[in-house]
Amino acid sequence: EVQLVESGGGLVQPGRSLRLSCAASGFTFDDYAMHWVRQAPGKGLEWVSGISWNSGSIGYADSVKGRFTISRDNAKNSLYLQMNSLRAEDTALYYCAKSKRGIYSSSPFDYWGQGTLVTVSS
Amino acid sequence: QSALTQPASVSGSPGQSITISCTGTSSDVGGYNYVSWYQQHPGKAPKLMIYDVSNRPSGVSNRFSGSKSGNTASLTISGLQAEDEADYYCSSYTSSSTIYVFGTGTKVTVL
């Protein structure tokens, strides 16, 4: 059974940093691309970032480019999102999502975690 | 990159069929056969229902089907059931620097 468990969320002041983690199990982690997708309270879904199976290709939404960094450790079956210079508009539930394919582009998200909440507020 | 346009709400009676539209541009929906649909129940994570315009993942009911014409994709739910009441989001690959775009979301109500 595929499981994705996010952690690392919390309350943080504007301008500070936070690192999210996603622990994956139930599938061969290094065969698939992975993504972060967020959902602000009461709002829709927004793709944040994606990384290919071997970290060779990485992409970011324009809204987070230059502030967020995605990475993965295939030996630990883990996905990460380093979030710097956080803003109030980054407040959201952050989901870790598995890609259906090894490439991170043009591939649907076939499994999702339950999310970790990030609140940016002074 | 603007969100894809979906109707805010769609409703139907049990047993009926409903269709949710998802309108984009030639840079996303119209340009690629990489449209997906996700179902989200309140307080739950999204679930993939349709991918690559019309493919159903294993385990998804065949009451769900997808199609595309030009810059508009559609999700049809036939034989509507109470459990289908949820929010539905489309998503597409896009040629913009933000490579994925989601729709605005549609709330499906079973009357």
Coordinates of C-alpha atoms in Angstrom, one line a residue:
Chain A
E1 CA 0.0 0.0 0.0
V2 CA 1.4 3.4 -1.0
Q3 CA 1.8 5.7 1.9
L4 CA 3.0 9.3 1.9
V5 CA 3.4 11.0 5.3
E6 CA 4.2 14.7 5.5
S7 CA 5.8 16.5 8.5
G8 CA 7.4 19.7 9.4
G9 CA 4.6 22.1 9.2
G10 CA 3.8 24.7 11.8
L11 CA 3.4 28.4 12.6
V12 CA 6.3 30.6 11.4
Q13 CA 6.8 34.3 11.2
P14 CA 7.0 36.1 7.8
G15 CA 10.5 36.0 6.4
R16 CA 11.5 32.9 8.3
S17 CA 12.2 29.4 7.0
L18 CA 10.7 25.9 7.3
R19 CA 11.6 22.5 5.9
L20 CA 8.9 20.0 5.0
S21 CA 9.5 16.3 4.7
C22 CA 7.6 13.5 3.1
A23 CA 8.3 9.8 4.0
A24 CA 7.2 7.4 1.3
S25 CA 6.6 3.7 1.5
G26 CA 4.8 0.9 -0.4
F27 CA 6.4 1.6 -3.8
T28 CA 9.8 1.8 -5.4
F29 CA 10.5 5.4 -4.5
D30 CA 13.4 6.0 -6.9
D31 CA 11.3 4.9 -9.9
Y32 CA 8.9 7.9 -9.7
A33 CA 8.9 11.7 -9.8
M34 CA 7.5 13.5 -6.8
H35 CA 5.7 16.8 -6.2
W36 CA 4.5 19.3 -3.6
V37 CA 1.0 20.7 -4.1
R38 CA -0.6 23.2 -1.7
Q39 CA -4.1 24.3 -0.8
A40 CA -4.8 27.5 1.0
P41 CA -7.6 27.3 3.6
G42 CA -10.9 27.2 1.7
K43 CA -9.2 27.5 -1.7
G44 CA -8.2 25.4 -4.6
L45 CA -5.1 23.4 -5.4
E46 CA -1.8 24.9 -6.5
W47 CA 1.2 23.0 -7.8
V48 CA 4.3 24.1 -6.0
S49 CA 7.2 22.0 -7.2
G50 CA 8.2 18.7 -8.8
I51 CA 11.4 16.6 -9.0
S52 CA 12.2 13.7 -11.4
W53 CA 13.2 10.3 -10.1
N54 CA 16.9 11.0 -10.2
S55 CA 16.7 14.7 -9.3
G56 CA 17.9 15.5 -12.8
S57 CA 14.9 17.7 -13.6
I58 CA 13.2 20.1 -11.1
G59 CA 10.5 22.7 -11.6
Y60 CA 8.8 25.4 -9.5
A61 CA 5.7 27.5 -9.7
D62 CA 6.5 31.1 -10.4
S63 CA 5.0 32.0 -7.0
V64 CA 7.8 30.2 -5.1
K65 CA 10.7 30.3 -7.5
G66 CA 13.8 31.5 -5.9
R67 CA 12.4 30.9 -2.3
F68 CA 11.6 27.2 -2.2
T69 CA 13.9 24.3 -2.9
I70 CA 12.8 20.7 -3.6
S71 CA 15.0 17.8 -3.0
R72 CA 14.9 14.0 -2.4
D73 CA 16.9 11.3 -0.8
N74 CA 16.2 8.0 -2.6
A75 CA 18.2 6.1 0.0
K76 CA 15.8 7.3 2.7
N77 CA 12.6 7.2 0.5
S78 CA 12.1 10.8 1.4
L79 CA 11.1 14.1 -0.3
Y80 CA 11.8 17.5 1.1
L81 CA 10.8 21.1 0.6
Q82 CA 13.0 23.9 2.0
M83 CA 10.9 27.0 2.2
N84 CA 12.7 30.4 2.8
S85 CA 11.5 34.0 3.0
L86 CA 8.0 32.8 3.8
R87 CA 5.1 35.1 3.2
A88 CA 1.5 35.2 4.5
E89 CA 0.3 34.0 1.1
D90 CA 2.3 30.7 1.6
T91 CA -0.1 29.7 4.3
A92 CA -1.6 26.4 3.2
L93 CA -1.9 22.7 3.6
Y94 CA 1.1 21.2 1.8
Y95 CA 0.6 17.8 0.1
C96 CA 3.3 15.4 -1.0
A97 CA 2.1 13.7 -4.2
K98 CA 3.6 10.8 -6.1
S99 CA 3.8 11.1 -9.9
K100 CA 2.5 8.3 -12.0
R101 CA 5.7 8.3 -14.1
G102 CA 9.4 8.8 -13.6
I103 CA 9.4 12.2 -15.2
Y104 CA 8.0 15.1 -13.3
S105 CA 6.4 16.9 -16.2
S106 CA 3.3 15.8 -18.0
S107 CA 2.6 13.2 -15.3
P108 CA -0.5 13.0 -13.1
F109 CA -0.4 12.7 -9.3
D110 CA -1.7 9.3 -8.5
Y111 CA -1.2 9.2 -4.7
W112 CA -1.3 12.0 -2.1
G113 CA -0.4 12.3 1.5
Q114 CA -2.7 13.9 4.1
G115 CA -0.8 17.1 4.1
T116 CA 1.0 19.2 6.6
L117 CA -0.2 22.7 7.6
V118 CA 2.0 25.7 7.2
T119 CA 0.8 29.0 8.8
V120 CA 2.8 32.1 8.1
S121 CA 1.8 34.8 10.6
S122 CA 3.4 37.3 13.0
Chain B
Q1 CA -0.3 31.3 -15.4
S2 CA -4.0 31.6 -14.7
A3 CA -6.1 28.8 -13.3
L4 CA -8.2 26.7 -15.6
T5 CA -11.9 27.7 -15.5
Q6 CA -14.5 25.4 -14.0
P7 CA -18.1 26.0 -13.0
A8 CA -18.3 26.7 -9.3
S9 CA -21.0 24.2 -8.8
V10 CA -22.9 21.4 -10.6
S11 CA -25.8 19.4 -9.2
G12 CA -27.8 16.4 -10.1
S13 CA -30.2 13.8 -8.8
P14 CA -29.2 10.2 -8.0
G15 CA -28.9 8.2 -11.2
Q16 CA -28.5 11.2 -13.4
S17 CA -25.4 12.2 -15.4
I18 CA -23.6 15.4 -15.0
T19 CA -20.7 17.0 -16.8
I20 CA -18.0 19.3 -15.5
S21 CA -16.1 21.5 -17.9
C22 CA -12.6 22.7 -17.6
T23 CA -11.5 25.5 -20.0
G24 CA -8.0 26.5 -20.7
T25 CA -5.9 27.7 -23.6
S26 CA -3.8 26.3 -26.4
S27 CA -0.9 26.5 -24.0
D28 CA -2.4 24.0 -21.7
V29 CA -5.6 22.0 -22.2
G30 CA -5.7 22.5 -25.9
G31 CA -2.1 21.8 -26.5
Y32 CA -1.5 18.6 -24.7
N33 CA -3.3 15.4 -23.8
Y34 CA -2.2 15.6 -20.2
V35 CA -5.4 16.6 -18.5
S36 CA -6.2 15.0 -15.1
W37 CA -9.2 15.1 -12.8
Y38 CA -9.1 14.9 -9.0
Q39 CA -11.9 14.3 -6.5
Q40 CA -11.6 15.8 -3.0
H41 CA -14.0 15.0 -0.2
P42 CA -14.1 17.5 2.7
G43 CA -11.0 17.2 4.9
K44 CA -9.5 14.6 2.7
A45 CA -6.6 14.5 0.2
P46 CA -7.4 14.6 -3.5
K47 CA -7.8 11.4 -5.4
L48 CA -6.9 10.8 -9.1
M49 CA -10.0 10.0 -11.1
I50 CA -8.9 10.5 -14.7
Y51 CA -5.5 11.0 -16.3
D52 CA -4.3 11.8 -19.8
V53 CA -7.7 13.1 -20.8
S54 CA -9.7 9.9 -20.6
N55 CA -7.8 7.1 -18.8
R56 CA -9.1 5.7 -15.5
P57 CA -6.7 4.5 -12.8
S58 CA -7.3 1.0 -11.5
G59 CA -10.1 1.0 -8.9
V60 CA -11.9 4.1 -10.2
S61 CA -15.5 3.4 -11.2
N62 CA -16.3 3.3 -14.9
R63 CA -19.1 5.8 -14.1
F64 CA -16.3 8.4 -14.4
S65 CA -15.2 9.4 -17.9
G66 CA -13.2 12.2 -19.5
S67 CA -12.9 13.8 -22.8
K68 CA -11.5 16.9 -24.5
S69 CA -12.5 19.2 -27.4
G70 CA -10.2 22.1 -28.3
N71 CA -9.3 24.0 -25.2
T72 CA -12.0 22.5 -23.0
A73 CA -11.8 19.2 -21.1
S74 CA -14.8 17.5 -19.5
L75 CA -15.5 15.1 -16.7
T76 CA -18.8 13.1 -16.9
I77 CA -20.2 11.3 -13.9
S78 CA -22.9 8.9 -14.9
G79 CA -25.3 7.2 -12.6
L80 CA -24.7 9.8 -9.9
Q81 CA -24.4 8.5 -6.4
A82 CA -24.4 10.2 -3.0
E83 CA -20.7 9.3 -2.5
D84 CA -19.9 11.4 -5.6
E85 CA -20.7 14.6 -3.7
A86 CA -17.3 16.3 -3.5
D87 CA -15.1 18.9 -5.0
Y88 CA -13.5 18.2 -8.4
Y89 CA -10.4 19.8 -9.9
C90 CA -9.0 19.5 -13.3
S91 CA -5.3 19.9 -14.0
S92 CA -3.2 20.2 -17.1
Y93 CA 0.4 20.3 -18.1
T94 CA 1.3 23.7 -19.5
S95 CA 4.0 25.1 -21.6
S96 CA 4.5 28.0 -19.2
S97 CA 7.3 28.0 -16.6
T98 CA 4.7 26.8 -14.0
I99 CA 4.3 23.5 -15.7
Y100 CA 1.1 22.4 -14.0
V101 CA -2.1 24.4 -13.6
F102 CA -5.2 23.4 -11.7
G103 CA -8.8 24.4 -12.3
T104 CA -10.8 26.6 -10.0
G105 CA -12.7 23.6 -8.7
T106 CA -16.3 22.5 -8.9
K107 CA -18.5 21.5 -6.1
V108 CA -20.8 18.6 -7.0
T109 CA -24.0 18.3 -5.1
V110 CA -26.2 15.2 -5.2
L111 CA -29.8 16.4 -4.7

